[in-house]
Amino acid sequence: MRTAPIIIAFFSAVLLIACKREKSAYTQPVTTQWKCPHCNEWHSDLPFIYGPLYPDPYLAIPEDEREKRIQWDKDFCIIDEKQFFVRGHLEIPVRDSKETFAWDVWISLSKPNFDRTINLMETAGREKEPPYFGWLCTNLSIYPDTTNLKTLVHTQPVGRVPIIELEVTDHPLSLEQKKGITLDRVKEIAALILHEDYQPKKRSEK
């Protein structure tokens, strides 16, 4: 595992727009023309996946200490040989689209489950593995604090990142994963990410 370069992408300090990483089940971005309600400009592509390069605890480490204390690649991160993170997709159904929206997030695992994940990286049939418990370590700033929400990490076939299932609670992110969102909400999320000062109108989704 290579040592992290000191590169920081920001979504209220950390978000990358339209992640382009390993194989994904998503078309990214989806070719859907949409008009931003904040700037009134038309955009030709509507991303259906966003996420940070690093788990939040990575950014808490002083830059001049990261090379010594952190091991990182696009899917895994280890801090001080004590904290272990994997990257996965927190999927949200889009009720009026064939596409699935996803947050590309980082999850903290116990060392045994992290080691198990590494050992199964190239193992066919690994998707039969029972889910692992983990803590969400990506704060998505368009929601109330998402840090340390409880999750289950579902291993996928070789070449796919895990699918992240949130504990069912009344947190807005959990509710969206459970109930799904609309295409208008996907556009609203895009506007929120493009324009930090954008305040969408109150909406009601059943």
Short mmCIF file of C-alpha atoms in Angstrom, two decimals:
data_model
loop_
_atom_site.label_atom_id
_atom_site.label_comp_id
_atom_site.label_asym_id
_atom_site.label_seq_id
_atom_site.Cartn_x
_atom_site.Cartn_y
_atom_site.Cartn_z
CA MET A 1 0.00 0.00 0.00
CA ARG A 2 1.56 3.31 -0.98
CA THR A 3 1.88 6.36 1.21
CA ALA A 4 -0.65 9.11 0.69
CA PRO A 5 0.27 12.13 -1.40
CA ILE A 6 -0.73 15.39 0.21
CA ILE A 7 -3.68 16.27 -1.99
CA ILE A 8 -6.93 17.57 -0.52
CA ALA A 9 -10.20 17.86 -2.41
CA PHE A 10 -12.92 19.96 -0.85
CA PHE A 11 -16.62 19.49 -0.21
CA SER A 12 -16.84 21.75 2.82
CA ALA A 13 -13.26 20.65 3.10
CA VAL A 14 -13.30 17.25 1.43
CA LEU A 15 -15.62 16.45 -1.47
CA LEU A 16 -14.66 15.36 -4.96
CA ILE A 17 -17.26 15.89 -7.68
CA ALA A 18 -18.11 12.95 -9.97
CA CYS A 19 -15.71 10.33 -8.62
CA LYS A 20 -13.75 8.42 -11.24
CA ARG A 21 -12.15 5.40 -9.60
CA GLU A 22 -12.34 1.64 -10.03
CA LYS A 23 -15.12 -0.24 -11.76
CA SER A 24 -18.53 1.07 -10.78
CA ALA A 25 -22.13 0.09 -11.33
CA TYR A 26 -22.88 3.72 -12.20
CA THR A 27 -22.82 5.71 -15.38
CA GLN A 28 -20.91 8.79 -14.29
CA PRO A 29 -21.85 11.38 -15.00
CA VAL A 30 -25.29 10.70 -16.47
CA THR A 31 -25.99 12.77 -19.56
CA THR A 32 -28.94 14.77 -18.29
CA GLN A 33 -29.22 18.44 -19.08
CA TRP A 34 -30.31 20.41 -16.06
CA LYS A 35 -30.62 24.04 -15.01
CA CYS A 36 -29.01 25.02 -11.73
CA PRO A 37 -31.59 26.81 -9.54
CA HIS A 38 -28.83 28.88 -7.93
CA CYS A 39 -26.87 30.29 -10.88
CA ASN A 40 -29.52 29.65 -13.58
CA GLU A 41 -26.91 28.10 -15.84
CA TRP A 42 -27.55 24.96 -17.87
CA HIS A 43 -25.28 21.96 -17.29
CA SER A 44 -24.95 19.05 -19.70
CA ASP A 45 -23.97 16.36 -17.20
CA LEU A 46 -25.60 15.36 -13.93
CA PRO A 47 -23.27 13.33 -11.68
CA PHE A 48 -24.83 10.45 -9.78
CA ILE A 49 -21.88 9.78 -7.48
CA TYR A 50 -19.76 11.99 -5.22
CA GLY A 51 -17.18 11.33 -2.55
CA PRO A 52 -13.92 12.32 -0.85
CA LEU A 53 -10.43 11.05 -1.53
CA TYR A 54 -9.77 10.40 2.15
CA PRO A 55 -11.58 9.42 5.35
CA ASP A 56 -12.13 12.39 7.65
CA PRO A 57 -9.53 11.25 10.26
CA TYR A 58 -6.86 11.52 7.52
CA LEU A 59 -7.41 15.27 7.40
CA ALA A 60 -7.02 15.55 11.17
CA ILE A 61 -3.39 14.46 10.87
CA PRO A 62 -0.96 17.37 10.35
CA GLU A 63 0.31 17.42 6.77
CA ASP A 64 3.94 17.08 7.82
CA GLU A 65 3.12 13.87 9.74
CA ARG A 66 1.04 12.06 7.13
CA GLU A 67 3.85 10.39 5.25
CA LYS A 68 5.07 8.74 8.44
CA ARG A 69 1.71 7.89 10.03
CA ILE A 70 -0.62 7.03 7.15
CA GLN A 71 -0.83 4.34 4.50
CA TRP A 72 -3.36 5.14 1.80
CA ASP A 73 -4.56 4.09 -1.60
CA LYS A 74 -7.85 4.73 -3.39
CA ASP A 75 -9.68 1.94 -1.52
CA PHE A 76 -7.95 1.55 1.86
CA CYS A 77 -6.42 3.71 4.56
CA ILE A 78 -4.50 2.91 7.76
CA ILE A 79 -3.62 5.51 10.38
CA ASP A 80 -1.00 4.81 13.05
CA GLU A 81 -1.56 1.05 12.54
CA LYS A 82 -4.61 1.55 14.78
CA GLN A 83 -7.40 2.91 12.56
CA PHE A 84 -8.52 0.97 9.50
CA PHE A 85 -10.75 2.30 6.72
CA VAL A 86 -12.31 0.98 3.52
CA ARG A 87 -14.06 2.89 0.76
CA GLY A 88 -17.56 1.89 -0.35
CA HIS A 89 -20.71 3.09 -2.06
CA LEU A 90 -23.68 4.22 -0.02
CA GLU A 91 -26.43 3.71 -2.60
CA ILE A 92 -29.68 5.65 -2.73
CA PRO A 93 -32.45 4.60 -5.14
CA VAL A 94 -33.76 7.28 -7.50
CA ARG A 95 -37.47 6.62 -7.71
CA ASP A 96 -38.10 8.29 -11.08
CA SER A 97 -34.89 7.18 -12.83
CA LYS A 98 -33.23 3.92 -13.85
CA GLU A 99 -30.01 5.23 -12.29
CA THR A 100 -28.89 4.74 -8.70
CA PHE A 101 -27.35 7.66 -6.82
CA ALA A 102 -24.40 6.95 -4.53
CA TRP A 103 -22.14 8.61 -2.01
CA ASP A 104 -18.58 7.34 -2.22
CA VAL A 105 -17.69 7.10 1.47
CA TRP A 106 -15.13 5.78 3.94
CA ILE A 107 -15.94 3.31 6.71
CA SER A 108 -13.93 2.44 9.81
CA LEU A 109 -13.60 -1.32 10.38
CA SER A 110 -12.18 -3.40 13.19
CA LYS A 111 -8.71 -4.76 12.46
CA PRO A 112 -9.96 -8.38 12.06
CA ASN A 113 -12.60 -7.31 9.52
CA PHE A 114 -10.13 -5.04 7.71
CA ASP A 115 -7.60 -7.87 7.51
CA ARG A 116 -10.33 -10.17 6.25
CA THR A 117 -11.24 -7.64 3.56
CA ILE A 118 -7.62 -7.46 2.39
CA ASN A 119 -7.26 -11.25 2.38
CA LEU A 120 -10.36 -11.64 0.19
CA MET A 121 -9.42 -8.97 -2.37
CA GLU A 122 -8.88 -11.46 -5.21
CA THR A 123 -11.10 -14.27 -3.92
CA ALA A 124 -13.96 -15.35 -6.17
CA GLY A 125 -17.25 -15.67 -4.33
CA ARG A 126 -16.23 -13.20 -1.62
CA GLU A 127 -19.67 -11.57 -1.89
CA LYS A 128 -20.98 -14.49 0.20
CA GLU A 129 -19.12 -13.01 3.17
CA PRO A 130 -21.44 -11.81 5.98
CA PRO A 131 -21.59 -8.02 6.33
CA TYR A 132 -19.11 -6.25 8.60
CA PHE A 133 -20.08 -3.61 11.13
CA GLY A 134 -18.46 -0.22 10.58
CA TRP A 135 -18.66 3.49 11.40
CA LEU A 136 -19.21 6.09 8.69
CA CYS A 137 -16.12 8.32 8.56
CA THR A 138 -17.24 10.75 5.88
CA ASN A 139 -19.15 13.84 6.97
CA LEU A 140 -21.42 14.80 4.08
CA SER A 141 -22.01 18.45 4.80
CA ILE A 142 -25.32 18.83 2.96
CA TYR A 143 -26.83 16.74 5.77
CA PRO A 144 -26.74 17.03 9.55
CA ASP A 145 -23.49 15.49 10.81
CA THR A 146 -23.04 12.03 9.30
CA THR A 147 -19.88 11.18 11.25
CA ASN A 148 -20.01 7.83 13.05
CA LEU A 149 -23.38 6.71 11.75
CA LYS A 150 -23.62 2.94 12.15
CA THR A 151 -23.27 0.88 8.98
CA LEU A 152 -23.07 -2.60 7.56
CA VAL A 153 -20.41 -3.19 4.91
CA HIS A 154 -21.52 -5.67 2.23
CA THR A 155 -18.64 -7.23 0.29
CA GLN A 156 -19.16 -7.28 -3.49
CA PRO A 157 -17.69 -9.45 -6.26
CA VAL A 158 -14.01 -9.00 -7.09
CA GLY A 159 -13.39 -5.61 -8.71
CA ARG A 160 -16.29 -3.87 -6.93
CA VAL A 161 -16.15 -1.74 -3.81
CA PRO A 162 -18.43 -2.68 -0.88
CA ILE A 163 -22.02 -1.52 -0.64
CA ILE A 164 -22.70 0.46 2.53
CA GLU A 165 -26.00 0.03 4.37
CA LEU A 166 -26.88 2.57 7.04
CA GLU A 167 -28.61 1.63 10.26
CA VAL A 168 -32.26 2.62 9.92
CA THR A 169 -32.78 5.80 11.95
CA ASP A 170 -34.51 9.14 11.53
CA HIS A 171 -31.31 10.72 10.18
CA PRO A 172 -32.05 12.34 6.77
CA LEU A 173 -29.36 10.30 5.02
CA SER A 174 -30.75 7.06 6.42
CA LEU A 175 -34.26 8.06 5.40
CA GLU A 176 -33.11 8.83 1.86
CA GLN A 177 -31.41 5.45 1.57
CA LYS A 178 -34.52 3.70 2.84
CA LYS A 179 -37.17 5.63 0.89
CA GLY A 180 -35.20 6.76 -2.17
CA ILE A 181 -35.01 10.22 -3.71
CA THR A 182 -36.26 11.90 -6.86
CA LEU A 183 -34.31 13.12 -9.87
CA ASP A 184 -35.04 16.67 -8.69
CA ARG A 185 -33.24 15.84 -5.44
CA VAL A 186 -30.22 14.63 -7.44
CA LYS A 187 -30.18 18.02 -9.18
CA GLU A 188 -30.57 19.77 -5.85
CA ILE A 189 -27.55 17.88 -4.48
CA ALA A 190 -25.54 18.94 -7.53
CA ALA A 191 -26.48 22.58 -6.92
CA LEU A 192 -25.58 22.29 -3.23
CA ILE A 193 -22.15 20.93 -4.12
CA LEU A 194 -21.51 23.48 -6.87
CA HIS A 195 -22.62 26.41 -4.72
CA GLU A 196 -21.86 26.27 -1.00
CA ASP A 197 -24.19 29.20 -0.29
CA TYR A 198 -27.17 27.65 -2.08
CA GLN A 199 -30.25 27.23 0.15
CA PRO A 200 -32.89 25.05 -1.53
CA LYS A 201 -36.56 25.61 -0.88
CA LYS A 202 -38.14 23.32 1.67
CA ARG A 203 -39.46 20.20 0.04
CA SER A 204 -41.69 17.37 1.10
CA GLU A 205 -40.98 13.82 -0.05
CA LYS A 206 -43.18 10.98 1.07
#
